[in-house]
Amino acid sequence: MAEHITIEGLTPAVDGGRYPVKTVVGRQVVVEADAFRDGHDRIRVVLKWKRERDRSFQTAPMDALGNDRFRGEFVPRENTRYQYTVEAWTDHFASWLDELEKKVAARLDVRSCVLEGVALVREARGKARSSDKTALTSFAEQLEESAAAGEQALHLARADKLGELMLRYAPKPDRVAHSPALDLVVDRERALVGAWYELFPRSAGRVPGKHATLREAEGRLADIRDMGFDVVYLPPIHPIGVTNRKGKNNVLKCEPDDVGSPWAIGAREGGHDAVHPDLGTITDFDRFVAAAHAHDLEVALDFAIQCSPDHPWIAQHPEWFIQRPDGSIKYAENPPKTYEDVHHLNFDAPNVEELWQALLSVVEHWVDHGVRIFRVDNPHTKAFPFWKWLIAHVHARDPGVVFLAEAFTRPKVMQHLAKIGFSQSYTYFTWRNTRDELVEYLTELTRTEMRHYFRPNFFANTPDILPPILQHGGRAAFQMRFVLAATLSPTYGIYSGYELCENAALPGREEYLDSEKYEIKVRDWNQAGNIKDLIRRVNRLRSEHEALRTLANLDFARTDNEQLLAYVKRAGTDIIICVVNLDPHNAQIGTASIDMRLLGLPSNGRYDVVDLVTGERFNWGEHNYVRLDPGARVPAHILHVQR
Amino acid sequence: MAEHITIEGLTPAVDGGRYPVKTVVGRQVVVEADAFRDGHDRIRVVLKWKRERDRSFQTAPMDALGNDRFRGEFVPRENTRYQYTVEAWTDHFASWLDELEKKVAARLDVRSCVLEGVALVREARGKARSSDKTALTSFAEQLEESAAAGEQALHLARADKLGELMLRYAPKPDRVAHSPALDLVVDRERALVGAWYELFPRSAGRVPGKHATLREAEGRLADIRDMGFDVVYLPPIHPIGVTNRKGKNNVLKCEPDDVGSPWAIGAREGGHDAVHPDLGTITDFDRFVAAAHAHDLEVALDFAIQCSPDHPWIAQHPEWFIQRPDGSIKYAENPPKTYEDVHHLNFDAPNVEELWQALLSVVEHWVDHGVRIFRVDNPHTKAFPFWKWLIAHVHARDPGVVFLAEAFTRPKVMQHLAKIGFSQSYTYFTWRNTRDELVEYLTELTRTEMRHYFRPNFFANTPDILPPILQHGGRAAFQMRFVLAATLSPTYGIYSGYELCENAALPGREEYLDSEKYEIKVRDWNQAGNIKDLIRRVNRLRSEHEALRTLANLDFARTDNEQLLAYVKRAGTDIIICVVNLDPHNAQIGTASIDMRLLGLPSNGRYDVVDLVTGERFNWGEHNYVRLDPGARVPAHILHVQR
């Protein structure tokens, strides 16, 4: 049945409410909706919200924006699930007041009209408590006495007190709420905002070729914290299989001293819930987590659902794996590629519920050891229903656990993983280099419905991805891509070595030469040419400016040189303008044109800006000369607009 | 629970399926959807549709468009409600074939892989009937024998016959359909396409001041049909109230011989189901309908839910009306305007169901007398739930009844009336004059979700609306606005007198001077300067070219003169290019630039066009010189692209 009042076009919403919207604690949620009714009566529109577990909603009025659209807002304060909806009803009193105003203005006889109002007030009085009842009685009497005098009746009818009482006690006919209420996942801040640093703990030592321990890895934390990172992400720390172990540079045959890929999980010493003996014990891990916390760092663990041929589950649960016609267990492959050191689990197994439960136990095990961030390896090759179930179960115990999806796959699959529960996602950022590519991709992330559920984590490199721009662009490319990642997305990351501008690749590939995935590396963390100072400064700016901790506050600015990317990030009156030279080889000159409305200034206005990295000061207007040199201290401006 | 396979982004859809999509019998419905699954398996995607009353769906394959999007189509053949959805399942056989192809290409050992395929074929065989069972057995055996020879196995596996049998008999795991199925209202053609002519039958006589009868109005039908119209729309034909009857030019006090407004419905002689005695009897009405049908014309009646003070319902059902505090019945008003000759019905009345039923009876009465089109007066001031109910009930008896909403109100209210059942709608066309205004409005109508449910009826004038462009633009303005209405919208209309270029207005108003709403007019239907020949020609083009009977096939073309509006309408290979001079006072010269991809031609291609009104021929390319003179025969080109 259609209703008198329609409420539709509710935003934010994901697929019309089919999936929850995401936000973080303490951020304002701005809700809009179209609301209208048939006929000429006025409606009143309110926003309602509650924690999912609450019985009753809180309420706030919504303001009319014109064209039957209304806006309201609330701030969720708790890391839990919320619901919100919009409610409206016919406001006969407001409709009547409208009519009275028009009639008085047109000098028409209002006697009959005033009496209609008196009847409305008397009706409300029926529900009022003692002193309010008296007040409404008095209003009704005064209105009735003034019925012949339009101006006087109108003055009375407009009394604030009468309006309040009528809102409280008048019936709410045709009341309807948008149904269903929309779900809102309110995560902790870290689900949206964080600077990530990825490191292989076995490479934390100082003796080339010697496997480092978690104890030694603790020694890296001060440096990482000093660069301003929030999260230390460790690739799998579990025992590594020996059968079919890969050698250096991913060769099929390994040497006796090869350490293998940490993603070939499981050996005689244990599986996903064990610590690699060469790294130490579970106690060492607990120590590492505590040390990280002491440095204001969180530890993120890798959750990679795959097993080496030596994983205990192979023997205990052969039915969890895909069997070949000859009864053997199939190894992972993506023809022509083959992964002989890894077996996939079979999410179509008959007893898959047991597998789900075992995997949940793994996650809970590490949560019990202080891990509240999981970087999930290739979630798109596992089952969607499993992820939805797993994340919901983990969140039921601890809603603060963050899941990062490493799904470098088709757009809709990546989006779907975010819709069904992943807190944040790796992105295509690594392969977006030109101004047009960056504008198009960031516009998709920040202007479409994606901004309500898909949180990007802009990794500038990973152990798997050393993009051509870094291979060939030198130090300026590392600076440039770092500035882009750290200012375009509230969450970003680098894999260790980035700060040293490591750029040796396998020829013609995006893979690192002598990749740390297959061997131990020892580095001089302060070697010449590093960009740690820039990283430190930009991470500090991120902590000082909410504009850099917000995703959808991005406005690109026009430039007349396609090698210059310019954008504005705003949070209230705090405004940052970035201009980045995308060319790591040449100085670029151009004009950056700022939409002055974003600054609340007329198009001929002027304003001062300070470069937050270099301290330089400029006086800017709408069109601004920019020169950025890859040979200079930084090939970018991060400008703060002075008030 | 999330599924392995997700189907989303189904189009066409209105508000995500909350309201039905509309089409007409015989038009192809193109359905698209995103469909994807987790993991690497292939999926098969099909379109399913049925008449609402059918138990089972028909099925057609959908083609992959890339980026996980699929497309299929069907043609509904019956004027009734349909449903459609998209279904998908995991296709293990296709996935296996993929893997086999890749392994053969990579020259890997395929023995184990082929045996997996053999198992799939044997599984399907279990469900096959006799000869198919034999065929599948044979395929399985041959595959098994060829297991060592990759190329041979692949050749066998790719056999069309095997593919067909596997599609028929293999299990369909993870099968899921988009839920709910979407509703589709399949109207008869007239709901989308029609040329309307509005006339006051009482003005059909030849003696000034003398009330004409329906019999006399029959005399107008040949001329209307000769102009090529499809629908004759009559304002209310019911008895008109005498109490507070309005005089000529809407003055409050009428003279004894004033005929009153036909919208002040109801008198001693009857209400909404009666015929005005001066027009004749119900038998005369039946004759009129029959005469219209004999001329291939349909009759549309006005359905205006309001009552004069003399309407029988006022005495029979005072509770259906809004009562004033003194017990009298409130007349219609929209302060400062007052409508003393009309009372609104109260859709909040306690016994409103009886009112609904009475109004349904009125509509059914006229349906029984051959009326299948209703122009509904101000539906937005009545209740939404009522319209939804009424239209559904009428359609249950006769799904061919067309309802036109005359709701000149806010956009979302107009849209909502279309969503809940109105077949077509009056629009803002009358007030869209400049190129930018027309492009913006038509883009909204043809490129947004509105195209799936909101069918415009472009009236060029109405008894209430004589827009300034017609008041001041002379004959060229009438030609220009007519060409726009008749070529931009599949349904359009004019109110009689338009063809004579009548343009006398009340000063400073959009109202006609001496409006026919309040008096009888007698005209010379062939007076000099009429544009009947143009109307006749364009209406013939509309019947000859499906491109002009389709709404969303509109592409605007660029012009370098803002007084020239150019657009392309396509239906398959039938392509029409219109260029219209929007300036009724001056000749305009410019270049119309056609997107050559619309014509399937390279950008340097040439093509011949014929002006379908004047017969002129031109050779055109991408950029084309145009000169249109308001003093010439027609200030527009309607060009047909020659093949």
Short mmCIF file of N, CA and C in Angstrom, two decimals, chain B residues 267-328:
data_model
loop_
_atom_site.label_atom_id
_atom_site.label_comp_id
_atom_site.label_asym_id
_atom_site.label_seq_id
_atom_site.Cartn_x
_atom_site.Cartn_y
_atom_site.Cartn_z
N ALA B 267 -24.53 19.01 -10.59
CA ALA B 267 -25.69 19.90 -10.48
C ALA B 267 -26.90 19.02 -10.21
N ARG B 268 -28.05 19.65 -10.18
CA ARG B 268 -29.29 18.91 -9.98
C ARG B 268 -29.37 17.71 -10.92
N GLU B 269 -28.85 17.87 -12.13
CA GLU B 269 -28.97 16.82 -13.15
C GLU B 269 -28.00 15.65 -12.92
N GLY B 270 -27.11 15.78 -11.96
CA GLY B 270 -26.23 14.65 -11.70
C GLY B 270 -24.78 15.06 -11.47
N GLY B 271 -23.97 14.05 -11.20
CA GLY B 271 -22.57 14.31 -10.86
C GLY B 271 -21.61 13.74 -11.89
N HIS B 272 -20.58 13.04 -11.38
CA HIS B 272 -19.48 12.61 -12.24
C HIS B 272 -19.87 11.53 -13.26
N ASP B 273 -21.00 10.89 -13.05
CA ASP B 273 -21.38 9.86 -14.02
C ASP B 273 -22.48 10.33 -14.97
N ALA B 274 -22.80 11.63 -14.89
CA ALA B 274 -23.86 12.16 -15.75
C ALA B 274 -23.28 12.95 -16.91
N VAL B 275 -24.10 13.14 -17.97
CA VAL B 275 -23.72 13.97 -19.11
C VAL B 275 -24.47 15.29 -18.99
N HIS B 276 -23.76 16.39 -19.24
CA HIS B 276 -24.38 17.71 -19.19
C HIS B 276 -25.58 17.73 -20.16
N PRO B 277 -26.76 18.09 -19.70
CA PRO B 277 -27.94 18.01 -20.57
C PRO B 277 -27.76 18.81 -21.87
N ASP B 278 -27.04 19.91 -21.82
CA ASP B 278 -26.85 20.71 -23.03
C ASP B 278 -25.93 20.02 -24.04
N LEU B 279 -25.14 19.05 -23.55
CA LEU B 279 -24.31 18.27 -24.47
C LEU B 279 -25.09 17.10 -25.07
N GLY B 280 -26.07 16.62 -24.31
CA GLY B 280 -26.87 15.51 -24.79
C GLY B 280 -27.06 14.45 -23.72
N THR B 281 -27.23 13.21 -24.18
CA THR B 281 -27.51 12.10 -23.27
C THR B 281 -26.33 11.14 -23.29
N ILE B 282 -26.42 10.14 -22.43
CA ILE B 282 -25.38 9.11 -22.44
C ILE B 282 -25.36 8.39 -23.79
N THR B 283 -26.53 8.29 -24.41
CA THR B 283 -26.59 7.67 -25.75
C THR B 283 -25.81 8.52 -26.75
N ASP B 284 -25.95 9.84 -26.63
CA ASP B 284 -25.17 10.72 -27.51
C ASP B 284 -23.68 10.53 -27.26
N PHE B 285 -23.34 10.35 -25.99
CA PHE B 285 -21.93 10.12 -25.69
C PHE B 285 -21.44 8.84 -26.33
N ASP B 286 -22.23 7.77 -26.19
CA ASP B 286 -21.85 6.49 -26.81
C ASP B 286 -21.66 6.67 -28.33
N ARG B 287 -22.57 7.42 -28.94
CA ARG B 287 -22.46 7.71 -30.37
C ARG B 287 -21.16 8.44 -30.69
N PHE B 288 -20.83 9.41 -29.82
CA PHE B 288 -19.61 10.19 -30.04
C PHE B 288 -18.38 9.28 -29.99
N VAL B 289 -18.37 8.39 -28.99
CA VAL B 289 -17.25 7.46 -28.86
C VAL B 289 -17.16 6.57 -30.10
N ALA B 290 -18.31 6.08 -30.54
CA ALA B 290 -18.33 5.21 -31.72
C ALA B 290 -17.85 5.97 -32.95
N ALA B 291 -18.30 7.21 -33.09
CA ALA B 291 -17.89 8.02 -34.24
C ALA B 291 -16.38 8.26 -34.20
N ALA B 292 -15.87 8.52 -33.01
CA ALA B 292 -14.42 8.71 -32.86
C ALA B 292 -13.68 7.45 -33.30
N HIS B 293 -14.10 6.31 -32.79
CA HIS B 293 -13.47 5.05 -33.15
C HIS B 293 -13.51 4.85 -34.66
N ALA B 294 -14.64 5.21 -35.28
CA ALA B 294 -14.76 5.07 -36.73
C ALA B 294 -13.72 5.93 -37.44
N HIS B 295 -13.29 6.99 -36.79
CA HIS B 295 -12.23 7.85 -37.35
C HIS B 295 -10.85 7.46 -36.81
N ASP B 296 -10.75 6.30 -36.19
CA ASP B 296 -9.47 5.86 -35.63
C ASP B 296 -9.00 6.79 -34.52
N LEU B 297 -9.94 7.38 -33.83
CA LEU B 297 -9.61 8.26 -32.71
C LEU B 297 -10.10 7.64 -31.42
N GLU B 298 -9.31 7.82 -30.38
CA GLU B 298 -9.78 7.40 -29.06
C GLU B 298 -10.27 8.62 -28.31
N VAL B 299 -11.21 8.41 -27.40
CA VAL B 299 -11.73 9.50 -26.58
C VAL B 299 -11.09 9.43 -25.20
N ALA B 300 -10.51 10.55 -24.77
CA ALA B 300 -9.99 10.65 -23.41
C ALA B 300 -10.92 11.57 -22.62
N LEU B 301 -11.28 11.13 -21.42
CA LEU B 301 -12.14 11.96 -20.57
C LEU B 301 -11.33 12.55 -19.43
N ASP B 302 -11.83 13.67 -18.95
CA ASP B 302 -11.24 14.31 -17.78
C ASP B 302 -11.79 13.64 -16.53
N PHE B 303 -10.91 13.37 -15.57
CA PHE B 303 -11.38 12.85 -14.28
C PHE B 303 -10.90 13.83 -13.22
N ALA B 304 -11.86 14.70 -12.82
CA ALA B 304 -11.54 15.79 -11.89
C ALA B 304 -12.34 15.56 -10.61
N ILE B 305 -11.62 15.22 -9.55
CA ILE B 305 -12.32 14.85 -8.31
C ILE B 305 -12.59 16.10 -7.50
N GLN B 306 -13.68 16.78 -7.86
CA GLN B 306 -14.10 17.95 -7.10
C GLN B 306 -15.57 18.17 -7.43
N CYS B 307 -16.24 18.87 -6.56
CA CYS B 307 -17.68 18.97 -6.69
C CYS B 307 -18.13 20.42 -6.58
N SER B 308 -19.04 20.80 -7.44
CA SER B 308 -19.67 22.11 -7.28
C SER B 308 -20.58 22.04 -6.05
N PRO B 309 -21.01 23.18 -5.54
CA PRO B 309 -21.90 23.16 -4.37
C PRO B 309 -23.21 22.43 -4.65
N ASP B 310 -23.50 22.19 -5.93
CA ASP B 310 -24.78 21.55 -6.29
C ASP B 310 -24.63 20.07 -6.61
N HIS B 311 -23.45 19.53 -6.43
CA HIS B 311 -23.19 18.11 -6.73
C HIS B 311 -24.04 17.26 -5.78
N PRO B 312 -24.65 16.21 -6.30
CA PRO B 312 -25.52 15.37 -5.43
C PRO B 312 -24.79 14.84 -4.19
N TRP B 313 -23.46 14.61 -4.29
CA TRP B 313 -22.73 14.05 -3.14
C TRP B 313 -22.72 15.00 -1.94
N ILE B 314 -22.83 16.31 -2.21
CA ILE B 314 -22.80 17.27 -1.09
C ILE B 314 -23.93 16.96 -0.10
N ALA B 315 -25.10 16.67 -0.64
CA ALA B 315 -26.24 16.35 0.24
C ALA B 315 -26.18 14.90 0.70
N GLN B 316 -25.78 14.00 -0.22
CA GLN B 316 -25.80 12.57 0.12
C GLN B 316 -24.67 12.19 1.09
N HIS B 317 -23.52 12.83 0.92
CA HIS B 317 -22.33 12.45 1.70
C HIS B 317 -21.58 13.66 2.20
N PRO B 318 -22.23 14.48 3.05
CA PRO B 318 -21.51 15.66 3.55
C PRO B 318 -20.22 15.26 4.27
N GLU B 319 -20.15 14.03 4.78
CA GLU B 319 -18.95 13.60 5.51
C GLU B 319 -17.76 13.36 4.59
N TRP B 320 -17.99 13.35 3.26
CA TRP B 320 -16.87 13.20 2.32
C TRP B 320 -16.16 14.54 2.07
N PHE B 321 -16.72 15.61 2.66
CA PHE B 321 -16.15 16.94 2.39
C PHE B 321 -15.55 17.52 3.66
N ILE B 322 -14.71 18.52 3.49
CA ILE B 322 -14.07 19.15 4.65
C ILE B 322 -15.04 20.16 5.24
N GLN B 323 -15.30 20.00 6.53
CA GLN B 323 -16.28 20.89 7.16
C GLN B 323 -15.58 21.96 7.96
N ARG B 324 -16.17 23.14 7.93
CA ARG B 324 -15.64 24.25 8.70
C ARG B 324 -16.16 24.16 10.14
N PRO B 325 -15.53 24.88 11.05
CA PRO B 325 -15.98 24.80 12.44
C PRO B 325 -17.47 25.10 12.60
N ASP B 326 -18.05 25.91 11.71
CA ASP B 326 -19.48 26.21 11.84
C ASP B 326 -20.33 25.14 11.18
N GLY B 327 -19.74 24.06 10.71
CA GLY B 327 -20.51 22.97 10.14
C GLY B 327 -20.73 23.08 8.64
N SER B 328 -20.44 24.21 8.05
CA SER B 328 -20.59 24.35 6.60
C SER B 328 -19.43 23.65 5.91
#
